[in-house]
CSV table of C-alpha atoms in Angstrom, one decimal:
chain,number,residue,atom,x,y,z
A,1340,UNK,CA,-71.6,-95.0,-182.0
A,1341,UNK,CA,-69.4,-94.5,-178.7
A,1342,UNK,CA,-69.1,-96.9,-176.1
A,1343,UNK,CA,-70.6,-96.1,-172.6
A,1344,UNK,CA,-68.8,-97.6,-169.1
A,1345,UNK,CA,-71.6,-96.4,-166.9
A,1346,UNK,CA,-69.5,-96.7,-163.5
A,1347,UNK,CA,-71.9,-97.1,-160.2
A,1348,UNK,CA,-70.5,-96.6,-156.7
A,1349,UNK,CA,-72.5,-99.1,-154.5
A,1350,UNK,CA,-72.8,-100.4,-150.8
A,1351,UNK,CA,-74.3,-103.2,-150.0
A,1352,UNK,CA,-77.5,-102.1,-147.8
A,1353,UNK,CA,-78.7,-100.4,-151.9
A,1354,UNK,CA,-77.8,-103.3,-153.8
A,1355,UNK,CA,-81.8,-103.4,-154.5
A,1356,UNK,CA,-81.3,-100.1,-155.9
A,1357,UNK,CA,-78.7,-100.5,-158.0
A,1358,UNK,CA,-80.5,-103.7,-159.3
A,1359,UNK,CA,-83.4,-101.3,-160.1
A,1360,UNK,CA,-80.7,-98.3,-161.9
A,1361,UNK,CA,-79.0,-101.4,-164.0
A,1362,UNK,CA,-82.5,-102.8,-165.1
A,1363,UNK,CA,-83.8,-99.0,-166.0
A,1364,UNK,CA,-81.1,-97.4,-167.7
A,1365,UNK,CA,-80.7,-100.8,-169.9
A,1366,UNK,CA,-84.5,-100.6,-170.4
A,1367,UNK,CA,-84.4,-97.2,-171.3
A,1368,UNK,CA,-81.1,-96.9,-173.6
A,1369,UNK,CA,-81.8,-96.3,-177.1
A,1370,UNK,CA,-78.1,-98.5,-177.7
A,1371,UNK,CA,-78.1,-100.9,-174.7
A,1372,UNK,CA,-75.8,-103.2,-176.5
A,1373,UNK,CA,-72.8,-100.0,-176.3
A,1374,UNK,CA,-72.9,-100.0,-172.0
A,1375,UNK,CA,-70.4,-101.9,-169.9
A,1376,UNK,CA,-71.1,-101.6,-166.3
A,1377,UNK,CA,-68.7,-101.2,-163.3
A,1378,UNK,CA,-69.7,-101.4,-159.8
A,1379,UNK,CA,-67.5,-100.7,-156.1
A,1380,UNK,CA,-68.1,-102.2,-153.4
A,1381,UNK,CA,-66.1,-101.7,-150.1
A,1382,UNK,CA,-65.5,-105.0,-148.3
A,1383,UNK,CA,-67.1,-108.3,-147.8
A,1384,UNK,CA,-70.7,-107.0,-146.5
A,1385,UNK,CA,-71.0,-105.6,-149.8
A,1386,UNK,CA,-69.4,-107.9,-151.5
A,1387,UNK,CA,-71.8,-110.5,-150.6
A,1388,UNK,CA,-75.0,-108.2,-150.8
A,1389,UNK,CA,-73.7,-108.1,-154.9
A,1390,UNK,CA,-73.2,-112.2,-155.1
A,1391,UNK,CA,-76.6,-112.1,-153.8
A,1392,UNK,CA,-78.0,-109.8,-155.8
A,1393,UNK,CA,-79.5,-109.9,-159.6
A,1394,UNK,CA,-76.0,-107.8,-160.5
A,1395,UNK,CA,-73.5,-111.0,-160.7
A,1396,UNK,CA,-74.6,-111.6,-164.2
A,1397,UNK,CA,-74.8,-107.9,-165.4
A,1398,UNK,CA,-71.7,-106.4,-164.1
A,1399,UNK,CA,-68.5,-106.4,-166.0
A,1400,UNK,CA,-66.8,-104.7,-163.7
A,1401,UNK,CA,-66.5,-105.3,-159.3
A,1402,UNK,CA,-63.9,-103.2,-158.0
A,1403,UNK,CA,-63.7,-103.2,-154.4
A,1404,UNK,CA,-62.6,-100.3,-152.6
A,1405,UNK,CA,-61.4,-101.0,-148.8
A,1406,UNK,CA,-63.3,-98.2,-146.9
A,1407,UNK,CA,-61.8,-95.4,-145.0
A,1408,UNK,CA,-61.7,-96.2,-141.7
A,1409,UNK,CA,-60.9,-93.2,-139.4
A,1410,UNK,CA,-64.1,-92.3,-138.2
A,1411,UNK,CA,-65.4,-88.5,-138.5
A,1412,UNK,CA,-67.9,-86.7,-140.4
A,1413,UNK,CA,-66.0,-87.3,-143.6
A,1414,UNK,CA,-66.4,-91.1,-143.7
A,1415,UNK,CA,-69.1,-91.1,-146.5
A,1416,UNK,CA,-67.6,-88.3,-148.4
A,1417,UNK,CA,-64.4,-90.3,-148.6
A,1418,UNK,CA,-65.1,-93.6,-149.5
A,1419,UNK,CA,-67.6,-92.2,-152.3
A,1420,UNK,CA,-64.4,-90.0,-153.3
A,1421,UNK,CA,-62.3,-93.3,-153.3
A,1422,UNK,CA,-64.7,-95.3,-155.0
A,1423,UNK,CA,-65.0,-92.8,-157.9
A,1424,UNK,CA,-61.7,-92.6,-158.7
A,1425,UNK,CA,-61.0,-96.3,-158.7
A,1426,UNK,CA,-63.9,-96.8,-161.4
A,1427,UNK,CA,-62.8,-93.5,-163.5
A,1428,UNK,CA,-59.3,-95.0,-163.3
A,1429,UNK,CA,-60.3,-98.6,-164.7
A,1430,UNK,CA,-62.9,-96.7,-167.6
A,1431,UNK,CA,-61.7,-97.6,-171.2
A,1432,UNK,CA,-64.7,-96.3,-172.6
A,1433,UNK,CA,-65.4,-93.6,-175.0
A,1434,UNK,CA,-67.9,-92.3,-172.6
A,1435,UNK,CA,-67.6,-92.6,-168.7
A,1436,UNK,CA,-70.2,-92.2,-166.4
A,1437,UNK,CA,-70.5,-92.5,-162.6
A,1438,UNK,CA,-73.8,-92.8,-161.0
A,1439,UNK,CA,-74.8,-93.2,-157.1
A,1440,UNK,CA,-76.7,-96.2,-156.7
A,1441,UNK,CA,-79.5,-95.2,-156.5
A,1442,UNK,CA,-80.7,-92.7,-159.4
A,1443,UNK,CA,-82.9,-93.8,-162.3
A,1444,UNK,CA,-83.6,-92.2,-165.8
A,1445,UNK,CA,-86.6,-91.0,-166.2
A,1446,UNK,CA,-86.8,-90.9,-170.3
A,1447,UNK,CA,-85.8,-93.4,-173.0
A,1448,UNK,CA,-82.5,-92.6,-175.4
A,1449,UNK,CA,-80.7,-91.2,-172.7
A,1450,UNK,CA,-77.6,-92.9,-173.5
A,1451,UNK,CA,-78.0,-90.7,-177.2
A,1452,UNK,CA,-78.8,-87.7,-175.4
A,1453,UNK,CA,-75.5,-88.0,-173.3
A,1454,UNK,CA,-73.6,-88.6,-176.7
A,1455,UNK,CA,-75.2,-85.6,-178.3
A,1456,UNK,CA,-74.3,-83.3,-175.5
A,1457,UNK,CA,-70.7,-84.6,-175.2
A,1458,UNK,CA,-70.1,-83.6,-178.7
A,1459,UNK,CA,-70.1,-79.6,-177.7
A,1460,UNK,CA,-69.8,-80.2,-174.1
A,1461,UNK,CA,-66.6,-81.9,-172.3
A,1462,UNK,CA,-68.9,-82.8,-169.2
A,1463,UNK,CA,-72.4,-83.0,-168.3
A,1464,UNK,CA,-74.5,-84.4,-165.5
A,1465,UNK,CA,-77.3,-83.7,-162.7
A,1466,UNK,CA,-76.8,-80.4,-160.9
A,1467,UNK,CA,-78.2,-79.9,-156.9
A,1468,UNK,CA,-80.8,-77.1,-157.2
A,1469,UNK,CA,-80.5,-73.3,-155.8
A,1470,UNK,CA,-81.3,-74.1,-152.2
A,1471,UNK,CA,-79.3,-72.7,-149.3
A,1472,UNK,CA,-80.0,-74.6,-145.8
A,1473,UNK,CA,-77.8,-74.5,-142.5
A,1474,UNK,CA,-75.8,-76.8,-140.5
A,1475,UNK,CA,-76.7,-77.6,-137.0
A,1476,UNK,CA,-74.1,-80.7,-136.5
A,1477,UNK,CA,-72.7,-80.1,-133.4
A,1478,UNK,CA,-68.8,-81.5,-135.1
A,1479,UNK,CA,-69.8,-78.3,-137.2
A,1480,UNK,CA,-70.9,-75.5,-134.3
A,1481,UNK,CA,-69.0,-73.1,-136.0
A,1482,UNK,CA,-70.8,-73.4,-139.4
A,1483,UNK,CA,-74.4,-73.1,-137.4
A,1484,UNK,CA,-75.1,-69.1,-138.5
A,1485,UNK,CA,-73.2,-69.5,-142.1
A,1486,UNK,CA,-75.9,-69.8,-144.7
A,1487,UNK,CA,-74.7,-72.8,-147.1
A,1488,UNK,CA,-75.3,-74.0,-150.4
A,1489,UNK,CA,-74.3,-77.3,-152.5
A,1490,UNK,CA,-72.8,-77.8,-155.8
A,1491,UNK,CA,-75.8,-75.1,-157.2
A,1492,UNK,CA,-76.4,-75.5,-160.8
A,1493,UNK,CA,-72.8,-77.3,-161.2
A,1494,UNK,CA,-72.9,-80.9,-162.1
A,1495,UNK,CA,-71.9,-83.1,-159.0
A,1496,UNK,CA,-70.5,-86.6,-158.9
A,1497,UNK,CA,-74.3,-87.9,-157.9
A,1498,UNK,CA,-74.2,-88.5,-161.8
A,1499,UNK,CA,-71.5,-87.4,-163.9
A,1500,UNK,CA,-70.2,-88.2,-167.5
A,1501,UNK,CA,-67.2,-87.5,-169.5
């Protein structure tokens, strides 16, 4: 049996949902006892929304990521960017995951499924559906008549694992 660091990228205005992801994928693991958890944070707001939160006792892991602080459209993209790759870095596990706050698993044993598909399959993880949309951001006025689509049936790093 393979151990699991299931690696969530947090901010403090979710805590509530990453309380409800660590609860639900523990309660729905067919192995709970193989998952280590790992948490970012970026700064003290969030820092204190985790010391307040159920996840002091659960979480093996805080890493806190300072946030990016040049402002722009690419803010969010960043620090989720950062955060990922600080909790991929620190993963000594035999299986990494990295999950967005604020997901939840829907079916019990995932935590086998995952190992089953990683034995023929280096990656796996959710994929954004086939949907185009288009951008009407006025920072993106020259994307307004491009027709756009997002990470379609590739896994993104909304939840990943490796």
């Amino acid at each position: 049996m393979r151990t699991i660091n299931f690696c969530i990228t947090a901010v403090g205005s979710g805590m509530h949902y990453a309380e409800f992801l660590v609860a639900n994928l523990y309660a729905t693991a067919r192995h709970p006892e193989r998952i280590s958890i790992s948490m970012s944070v970026h700064g003290e707001p969030d820092i204190a929304a985790f010391k307040n939160s159920k996840l002091s006792d659960t979480v093996g892991n805080l890493i806190t990521v300072p946030p990016y602080d040049k402002p722009g459209i690419s803010t969010l993209s960043v620090n989720h960017c950062r955060a990922i790759n600080a909790l991929a870095a620190q993963s000594e596990a035999d299986i990494t995951i990295i999950s967005d706050y604020d997901m939840a698993f829907t079916s019990a044993g995932w935590d086998a499924r995952i190992e089953n598909i990683l034995e023929s399959h280096d990656l796996c993880g959710a994929a954004y559906a086939r949907a185009w949309f288009s951008s009407n951001l006025i920072e993106l006025a020259w994307l307004k008549n491009a027709p756009l689509a997002k990470y379609q049936n590739k896994p993104n790093l909304s939840f990943f694992a490796i």
